[in-house]
XYZ file of C-alpha atoms in Angstrom:
327
model
C 174.841 33.627 141.860
C 174.228 30.280 143.330
C 170.863 28.857 144.081
C 171.345 29.273 147.799
C 172.108 32.989 147.452
C 168.988 33.492 145.316
C 166.819 31.803 147.941
C 168.254 34.025 150.685
C 167.517 37.161 148.653
C 163.886 36.171 148.107
C 163.506 35.402 151.820
C 164.802 38.872 152.775
C 162.435 40.581 150.338
C 159.447 38.739 151.817
C 160.496 39.694 155.331
C 160.795 43.330 154.326
C 157.293 43.316 152.841
C 155.861 41.748 155.960
C 157.617 44.292 158.165
C 156.284 47.125 156.041
C 152.768 45.764 156.328
C 152.955 45.540 160.126
C 154.437 49.058 160.532
C 151.871 51.905 161.361
C 150.864 54.019 158.337
C 151.906 57.669 158.138
C 149.195 60.216 158.887
C 147.264 61.363 155.810
C 147.902 64.968 154.994
C 144.779 67.095 155.378
C 143.563 68.970 152.327
C 144.801 72.486 151.928
C 141.315 74.022 152.323
C 140.787 72.487 155.779
C 142.593 75.095 157.790
C 145.760 76.769 156.810
C 146.393 79.754 154.680
C 144.275 78.503 151.664
C 141.059 78.035 153.632
C 139.792 81.601 152.993
C 139.818 81.093 149.204
C 137.921 77.837 149.248
C 134.440 77.683 147.727
C 132.280 74.787 148.777
C 131.067 72.662 145.915
C 127.805 71.862 147.636
C 124.790 72.554 145.385
C 122.069 74.568 147.050
C 118.422 73.677 146.341
C 116.564 75.947 143.864
C 114.705 78.811 145.445
C 111.026 79.451 144.603
C 111.059 83.154 145.434
C 110.309 84.041 141.760
C 106.847 82.590 142.184
C 105.941 85.364 144.633
C 107.004 88.041 142.144
C 104.970 86.389 139.403
C 101.875 86.271 141.602
C 102.299 89.953 142.503
C 102.460 90.874 138.806
C 99.277 88.944 138.025
C 97.508 90.636 140.931
C 98.485 94.092 139.636
C 97.261 93.280 136.117
C 93.931 92.032 137.456
C 93.501 95.165 139.567
C 94.235 97.382 136.552
C 91.674 95.502 134.449
C 88.999 95.994 137.118
C 89.756 99.735 137.301
C 89.555 100.176 133.520
C 86.262 98.280 133.393
C 84.793 100.477 136.110
C 85.905 103.709 134.418
C 84.392 102.688 131.070
C 80.971 102.174 132.683
C 80.798 105.647 134.259
C 78.041 107.920 132.792
C 79.338 110.555 130.401
C 78.956 114.175 131.512
C 79.616 115.706 128.064
C 75.896 116.363 127.189
C 75.380 118.206 130.507
C 78.353 120.453 129.792
C 76.983 121.368 126.341
C 73.482 122.291 127.594
C 74.244 126.000 128.239
C 75.494 126.381 124.656
C 72.310 124.807 123.320
C 70.203 127.112 125.504
C 72.065 130.155 124.180
C 71.403 129.056 120.598
C 67.734 128.580 121.441
C 67.338 132.080 122.870
C 69.376 133.761 120.138
C 66.790 133.212 117.392
C 63.362 134.921 117.446
C 61.588 131.627 116.914
C 63.533 130.087 119.786
C 62.640 133.018 122.042
C 58.972 132.595 121.195
C 59.113 128.901 121.970
C 60.921 129.653 125.234
C 58.233 132.196 126.135
C 55.478 129.646 125.545
C 57.151 127.084 127.819
C 56.486 127.531 131.572
C 59.528 127.766 133.854
C 58.617 124.493 135.496
C 58.550 122.710 132.142
C 61.852 124.302 131.166
C 63.431 122.866 134.293
C 61.998 119.467 133.467
C 63.192 119.636 129.870
C 66.747 120.718 130.752
C 67.908 118.797 133.844
C 71.320 120.355 134.441
C 73.441 119.126 137.352
C 75.204 121.520 139.641
C 78.487 121.811 137.777
C 81.255 124.385 138.252
C 80.498 127.517 136.250
C 76.839 126.600 135.671
C 75.577 129.137 138.213
C 77.391 131.906 136.364
C 75.793 130.764 133.113
C 72.325 130.944 134.710
C 73.003 134.496 135.885
C 74.129 135.437 132.369
C 70.976 134.043 130.722
C 68.595 135.434 133.370
C 68.147 138.879 131.672
C 67.106 137.115 128.490
C 63.956 135.851 130.177
C 62.314 139.194 129.384
C 62.155 138.165 125.756
C 58.954 136.310 126.568
C 56.955 139.549 126.579
C 58.169 140.745 123.179
C 55.516 140.330 120.550
C 56.673 138.615 117.413
C 55.622 140.068 114.040
C 52.907 138.008 112.449
C 53.773 136.455 109.101
C 52.289 138.142 106.083
C 49.051 136.519 105.099
C 48.955 134.994 101.675
C 46.324 136.485 99.379
C 43.348 134.204 99.177
C 42.529 132.937 95.756
C 39.228 134.284 94.511
C 37.073 131.583 92.995
C 35.652 134.007 90.412
C 39.046 134.880 88.929
C 39.576 132.884 85.755
C 42.732 130.836 85.591
C 45.212 131.901 82.949
C 45.042 129.438 80.094
C 48.228 127.547 79.380
C 49.824 128.337 76.072
C 49.550 125.413 73.698
C 52.834 123.763 72.854
C 53.908 123.971 69.232
C 52.986 120.832 67.348
C 55.781 118.373 66.715
C 56.481 117.461 63.107
C 54.625 114.321 62.171
C 56.530 111.464 60.553
C 56.117 111.464 56.778
C 54.019 108.795 55.176
C 55.223 106.511 52.413
C 53.024 108.325 49.903
C 54.385 111.740 50.923
C 57.967 110.603 50.430
C 57.290 109.444 46.891
C 59.280 106.237 47.181
C 57.756 104.822 44.025
C 60.136 106.932 41.947
C 63.254 105.291 43.365
C 62.849 102.077 41.396
C 64.735 98.900 42.227
C 68.066 100.649 42.818
C 67.293 101.518 46.444
C 66.130 99.139 49.193
C 63.758 100.884 51.617
C 63.488 99.569 55.206
C 60.772 101.232 57.315
C 61.128 100.954 61.112
C 59.242 102.511 64.012
C 61.838 105.239 64.485
C 63.548 105.567 61.118
C 63.440 104.901 57.386
C 66.597 103.424 55.862
C 67.537 103.805 52.196
C 70.131 101.162 51.338
C 72.135 101.602 48.113
C 74.840 99.246 46.821
C 78.324 100.683 46.327
C 78.552 99.062 42.885
C 75.679 101.333 41.835
C 77.290 104.501 43.201
C 81.092 104.202 42.965
C 83.759 102.532 40.871
C 85.802 99.887 42.655
C 88.208 101.326 45.248
C 87.100 104.949 44.670
C 84.967 107.507 46.503
C 83.854 109.626 43.509
C 80.238 109.062 42.434
C 79.668 107.511 39.039
C 77.165 109.086 36.583
C 74.579 106.469 37.531
C 75.286 107.155 41.214
C 74.740 110.882 40.673
C 71.278 110.202 39.234
C 70.352 107.953 42.187
C 71.487 110.529 44.759
C 69.586 113.272 42.909
C 66.386 111.252 43.296
C 67.224 110.672 46.964
C 67.637 114.436 47.480
C 64.094 114.958 46.187
C 62.747 112.317 48.580
C 64.549 113.852 51.574
C 63.377 117.366 50.693
C 59.756 116.212 50.940
C 60.207 115.552 54.678
C 61.323 118.718 56.404
C 62.792 118.695 59.923
C 63.941 115.072 60.085
C 67.704 114.480 60.409
C 69.446 112.153 57.979
C 72.581 110.131 58.684
C 74.707 109.058 55.692
C 76.616 105.879 56.607
C 79.351 104.262 54.539
C 80.102 100.519 54.818
C 82.658 98.172 53.228
C 83.641 94.504 53.185
C 86.624 93.098 55.154
C 88.871 92.909 52.060
C 91.776 95.236 52.980
C 92.671 98.248 50.869
C 95.900 100.230 51.057
C 96.356 103.120 48.664
C 97.766 106.610 49.024
C 94.260 108.070 49.225
C 92.676 105.303 51.316
C 95.093 103.556 53.709
C 92.250 101.369 55.048
C 88.527 100.680 54.730
C 87.835 103.350 57.343
C 88.980 106.133 55.033
C 87.204 104.549 52.047
C 83.834 104.211 53.815
C 84.055 107.709 55.308
C 85.041 109.218 51.948
C 82.093 107.600 50.162
C 79.661 108.805 52.849
C 81.055 112.336 52.513
C 80.678 112.259 48.701
C 77.005 111.300 49.027
C 76.460 114.048 51.633
C 77.966 116.718 49.354
C 75.746 115.628 46.480
C 72.652 115.788 48.712
C 73.580 119.362 49.674
C 73.887 120.217 45.981
C 70.404 118.751 45.564
C 68.945 121.264 48.028
C 68.976 119.323 51.293
C 69.608 121.471 54.381
C 73.191 120.758 55.569
C 72.059 121.066 59.202
C 70.030 117.878 58.763
C 72.921 115.789 57.445
C 75.865 113.958 58.920
C 78.361 111.488 57.404
C 79.746 108.424 59.222
C 82.162 105.703 58.079
C 81.859 102.256 59.671
C 84.251 100.254 57.440
C 83.430 96.520 57.829
C 82.179 96.689 61.444
C 78.432 96.446 60.641
C 77.863 93.703 58.080
C 74.346 92.665 57.046
C 75.405 89.408 55.354
C 78.146 86.797 55.865
C 81.489 87.746 54.331
C 82.415 84.187 53.339
C 80.716 84.521 49.922
C 81.059 87.034 47.117
C 77.341 87.877 47.276
C 77.583 88.549 51.013
C 80.594 90.831 50.593
C 78.807 92.705 47.784
C 75.769 93.248 50.042
C 77.993 94.626 52.799
C 79.546 97.191 50.422
C 76.797 99.788 50.681
C 75.742 103.317 51.591
C 72.747 103.804 53.864
C 70.720 106.981 54.327
C 68.848 106.719 57.650
C 66.075 109.264 58.225
C 64.880 109.613 61.820
C 61.083 109.905 61.847
C 60.575 109.961 65.649
C 59.600 113.489 66.786
C 62.435 115.055 68.723
C 61.725 116.577 72.150
C 63.051 119.920 73.364
C 65.585 118.113 75.564
C 66.927 116.239 72.555
C 67.214 119.443 70.531
C 69.028 121.230 73.362
C 71.388 118.279 73.766
C 72.223 118.332 70.067
C 72.725 122.112 70.124
C 75.137 121.930 73.074
C 77.062 118.968 71.686
C 80.683 119.994 70.947
C 81.772 119.734 67.327
C 83.591 116.586 66.344
C 87.267 117.284 65.657
């Protein structure tokens, strides 16, 4: 294509564009929802303002709650009528007993009305008619109580029987403690006398059978105990913390209890009343000296005979008699 042809083509294109610009534009097609068959299905997209109708419902609810609160408060402050309803029952109980009838007879009718202000309640008139015949009880004479016989001043009062004398605690001289020698330590307290004997003097090591020397010491102790009649004696066995484990004595508990029982049997052979005696084993729970030395452990291996010298009251005797036997 020559240059002239190209210029003519460009000129024609420009003329066509100018003609198209000057030509009237075609009418714009209306939307489908503006008339026509689709208009009935159209939903406007316009946003409606929020309604405040819920506020009225909320205010109504608050008003109802306030009214209910006022009603409940008023009901709670009403006077209770329960005591007035229970008055006829109380009046019936008053007139049922002779003493109540006498008191009702002594009270004038005017005072009775003042004491029992009963409102006019349904059924109260019938109750008054029921209790009206009982008003005749006022004229019934009550039997006078039997008069107590007056005490005559000339009659001599019956003398009280003297209580049996309690056994007095034995004195040191009566017990004859001088004959015990240095083998027994005697500790005198306000309520008891303790006789402390070393186990080395009474038993061989690890055994509960009395040695010949121990038999002689216990025989002297039996004579001392027999001089004081009526005072209980507790035989207590003690040991040191050194453990023992044999077929006869699995622990120090069995050893201390066995030694206390051996001493008790020998005292019974010496004539002491068995009812006055008891045997207790404490093992190493009641030391009298530190166990960190040999001398302290030897002092803790002992048998003590504790005699109660405080007079026993009847209550104490009854308590001991009713005490169940130890199993």
